[in-house]
DNA sequence: CTACGATCTAGAGTGAGGTCTAGATCAAGT
DNA sequence: ACTTGATCTAGACCTCACTCTAGATCGTAG
């Protein structure tokens, strides 16, 4: 076996990049910016070793980022978790506020979608009816 | 009456900013970047006068941007419309590709939403059951 | 005529979120 | 020992989409 044996317990930065879809650059950047709950462990040689907790946290980060949470909020959330139990109410507020923003975003996107779909329909119909007929309103 | 009389036909940049939700800076920027279909008309004094076509186009731009279309694609779309009839098939392709991206984005957001909602539930339950109990998995 | 706000231009600056580079070090295979 | 590829650090650099600045001009109200 290769590194896969020890990997059950800890992963290299490259392996974590693969599993999370982040780049190794981004992983180092996140650590520098204190976006992780704890500092990442190191081998005697100075290489990072990520635990499955780290990976789980990163997977959550990926979801939060994908849904538009700014890094500042992510950092705040990481700080809360870092300070341990006792601030769950604030974590809840943070996440719930974000959930509401995501809901709003989905709504907005669905509205955009229908506008776009309508325009797609206009073009499709235009093409179906045969090409180029005189006055073609560029805004429709 | 103020400017509202002539405004039925053409609007100042400030009025357009109000109606589209864009800033006057952004409006000038869009023009410089050739994101509008035509050049904006000017008064003898050099002030911009926007037609209702311009405004309609800008409202479409706003929707496309809000749904994540990059300015480069918007520019391409503007070019196609600028070159008049004959390229409707390409316009259709462009818009339809974007619609598909929007669909994917909505799907992704809904997935994020459910992950977040689940975590919100975890915190809510934790709080409901009374505070701080020993081993609290920071990743859940 | 004077003020004053809105607009003009060219170009510099901003903030978010990474991404890349250089030069060194580590670890594994042969 | 040598080669190769992954990783290390600090810090420069990048793209995107605006946003702002300075200094001039326009246009309207008083």
XYZ file of N, CA and C in Angstrom, chain A residues 7-100:
282
model
N -3.478 7.106 5.894
C -4.468 8.086 5.468
C -5.815 7.917 6.154
N -6.069 6.723 6.676
C -7.314 6.512 7.403
C -7.387 7.492 8.579
N -6.216 7.852 9.085
C -6.170 8.755 10.232
C -5.851 10.188 9.836
N -4.968 10.342 8.878
C -4.580 11.698 8.515
C -4.184 11.774 7.057
N -4.486 12.891 6.455
C -4.287 13.046 5.020
C -3.314 14.171 4.715
N -2.612 14.013 3.603
C -1.731 15.088 3.137
C -2.584 16.179 2.509
N -1.977 17.316 2.280
C -2.713 18.436 1.706
C -3.255 18.100 0.320
N -2.496 17.307 -0.426
C -2.933 16.924 -1.765
C -4.159 16.039 -1.719
N -4.159 15.118 -0.772
C -5.309 14.225 -0.620
C -6.552 15.002 -0.204
N -6.350 15.973 0.676
C -7.483 16.787 1.126
C -8.011 17.629 -0.039
N -7.096 18.125 -0.851
C -7.497 18.905 -2.021
C -8.415 18.066 -2.907
N -7.999 16.822 -3.125
C -8.803 15.907 -3.934
C -10.190 15.701 -3.339
N -10.208 15.440 -2.028
C -11.476 15.104 -1.369
C -12.424 16.290 -1.234
N -11.870 17.487 -1.161
C -12.733 18.650 -0.942
C -12.996 19.437 -2.214
N -12.155 19.206 -3.224
C -12.308 19.981 -4.445
C -11.632 21.339 -4.363
N -10.981 21.615 -3.242
C -10.230 22.860 -3.145
C -8.818 22.641 -3.675
N -8.127 23.726 -4.027
C -6.737 23.607 -4.448
C -5.849 23.601 -3.203
N -4.654 23.065 -3.344
C -3.726 23.081 -2.203
C -3.421 24.527 -1.812
N -3.381 25.392 -2.801
C -3.154 26.810 -2.533
C -4.271 27.338 -1.633
N -5.498 27.031 -2.007
C -6.641 27.518 -1.241
C -6.606 26.948 0.177
N -6.196 25.698 0.306
C -6.137 25.088 1.642
C -5.149 25.835 2.533
N -3.997 26.160 1.974
C -3.010 26.909 2.758
C -3.538 28.310 3.059
N -4.172 28.899 2.072
C -4.765 30.232 2.237
C -5.804 30.228 3.363
N -6.668 29.227 3.384
C -7.699 29.132 4.425
C -7.063 29.029 5.805
N -5.973 28.297 5.885
C -5.323 28.139 7.179
C -4.720 29.469 7.633
N -4.015 30.128 6.719
C -3.430 31.444 7.021
C -4.483 32.409 7.526
N -5.638 32.359 6.886
C -6.706 33.305 7.200
C -7.535 32.882 8.405
N -7.104 31.859 9.070
C -7.808 31.364 10.262
C -9.253 30.981 9.970
N -9.441 30.312 8.864
C -10.782 29.862 8.512
C -11.015 28.430 8.968
N -9.963 27.823 9.507
C -10.122 26.464 10.026
C -10.304 26.549 11.538
N -10.935 25.524 12.085
C -11.222 25.547 13.515
C -9.930 25.490 14.336
N -9.064 24.585 13.973
C -7.793 24.504 14.696
C -6.639 24.616 13.736
N -5.427 24.727 14.259
C -4.266 24.708 13.382
C -4.089 23.263 12.910
N -3.618 23.125 11.684
C -3.441 21.780 11.142
C -2.167 21.159 11.733
N -2.240 19.890 12.064
C -1.067 19.186 12.607
C 0.037 19.102 11.548
N 1.279 18.902 12.044
C 2.392 18.753 11.112
C 3.171 17.476 11.410
N 3.795 16.962 10.378
C 4.719 15.838 10.582
C 6.027 16.430 11.098
N 6.940 15.546 11.511
C 8.247 16.012 11.970
C 8.924 16.834 10.870
N 8.617 16.479 9.643
C 9.236 17.194 8.523
C 8.533 18.489 8.176
N 7.458 18.824 8.867
C 6.795 20.095 8.615
C 5.625 20.031 7.646
N 5.305 18.839 7.155
C 4.162 18.715 6.239
C 2.858 18.659 7.019
N 1.829 19.234 6.419
C 0.504 19.222 7.058
C -0.104 17.832 7.054
N -0.787 17.517 8.135
C -1.557 16.278 8.227
C -2.964 16.649 8.672
N -3.916 16.394 7.809
C -5.300 16.757 8.123
C -6.040 15.578 8.725
N -6.813 15.850 9.769
C -7.658 14.813 10.365
C -8.993 14.790 9.616
N -9.796 13.793 9.925
C -11.110 13.723 9.276
C -12.012 14.852 9.774
N -11.716 15.373 10.960
C -12.457 16.545 11.444
C -12.177 17.745 10.548
N -10.893 17.911 10.249
C -10.507 18.995 9.347
C -11.249 18.868 8.025
N -11.264 17.652 7.503
C -11.903 17.438 6.205
C -13.399 17.716 6.283
N -14.032 17.247 7.353
C -15.470 17.510 7.507
C -15.741 19.008 7.553
N -14.914 19.691 8.314
C -15.079 21.145 8.405
C -14.911 21.786 7.035
N -13.908 21.348 6.308
C -13.670 21.912 4.980
C -14.832 21.628 4.036
N -15.418 20.447 4.172
C -16.560 20.125 3.310
C -17.736 21.059 3.623
N -17.868 21.380 4.901
C -18.908 22.345 5.273
C -18.575 23.719 4.689
N -17.308 24.105 4.826
C -16.862 25.385 4.252
C -17.213 25.453 2.773
N -16.945 24.378 2.071
C -17.204 24.350 0.637
C -18.687 24.602 0.349
N -19.526 23.986 1.134
C -20.972 24.190 0.939
C -21.381 25.624 1.250
N -20.834 26.135 2.345
C -21.197 27.502 2.728
C -20.702 28.495 1.687
N -19.482 28.281 1.217
C -18.933 29.155 0.180
C -19.743 29.048 -1.101
N -20.061 27.824 -1.486
C -20.807 27.606 -2.731
C -22.154 28.301 -2.672
N -22.660 28.491 -1.473
C -23.944 29.168 -1.347
C -23.744 30.645 -1.028
N -22.529 31.116 -1.216
C -22.296 32.555 -1.159
C -21.952 33.161 0.183
N -21.632 32.332 1.173
C -21.236 32.937 2.442
C -19.857 33.579 2.280
N -19.701 34.848 2.680
C -18.387 35.484 2.560
C -17.390 34.850 3.532
N -16.123 34.940 3.182
C -15.090 34.359 4.040
C -15.116 34.968 5.434
N -15.500 36.230 5.543
C -15.546 36.883 6.851
C -16.524 36.159 7.777
N -17.663 35.767 7.234
C -18.652 35.056 8.047
C -18.161 33.660 8.404
N -17.500 33.060 7.437
C -16.951 31.722 7.660
C -15.931 31.788 8.791
N -15.142 32.830 8.769
C -14.135 33.037 9.794
C -14.784 33.211 11.170
N -15.827 33.981 11.182
C -16.572 34.199 12.422
C -17.106 32.860 12.954
N -17.676 32.091 12.062
C -18.212 30.785 12.439
C -17.092 29.900 12.995
N -15.966 29.898 12.326
C -14.822 29.102 12.782
C -14.386 29.529 14.181
N -14.396 30.838 14.406
C -14.021 31.346 15.723
C -14.963 30.833 16.807
N -16.247 30.878 16.483
C -17.249 30.412 17.452
C -17.014 28.951 17.806
N -16.804 28.144 16.764
C -16.594 26.714 17.011
C -15.295 26.519 17.796
N -14.282 27.312 17.450
C -12.992 27.219 18.119
C -13.125 27.494 19.618
N -13.988 28.427 19.963
C -14.142 28.759 21.381
C -14.999 27.764 22.137
N -15.355 26.692 21.470
C -16.036 25.604 22.161
C -17.479 25.897 22.513
N -18.058 25.039 23.358
C -19.477 25.118 23.692
C -19.803 26.429 24.402
N -21.043 26.811 24.322
C -21.493 27.995 25.047
C -21.960 29.098 24.117
N -21.669 28.952 22.840
C -22.097 30.007 21.916
C -22.961 29.433 20.786
N -23.605 28.326 21.090
C -24.414 27.668 20.050
C -25.535 28.573 19.531
N -26.042 29.418 20.419
C -27.120 30.311 19.986
C -26.623 31.230 18.876
N -25.394 31.702 19.022
C -24.862 32.598 18.005
C -24.563 31.839 16.711
N -24.059 30.622 16.857
C -23.835 29.811 15.656
C -25.146 29.610 14.912
N -26.175 29.342 15.697
C -27.501 29.126 15.109
C -27.958 30.369 14.350
N -27.762 31.520 14.960
C -28.171 32.772 14.313
C -27.428 32.968 13.004
N -26.118 32.724 13.073
C -25.288 32.902 11.887
C -25.755 31.998 10.741
N -25.948 30.752 11.070
C -26.344 29.802 10.024
C -27.753 30.082 9.518
N -28.618 30.439 10.432
C -29.993 30.661 10.012
C -30.098 31.906 9.137
N -29.323 32.912 9.491
C -29.307 34.118 8.659
C -28.819 33.743 7.265
N -27.831 32.897 7.226
C -27.325 32.491 5.917
C -28.357 31.680 5.147
N -29.047 30.805 5.871
C -30.073 30.000 5.207
C -31.120 30.916 4.563
N -31.451 31.982 5.269
C -32.430 32.915 4.714
C -31.894 33.608 3.467
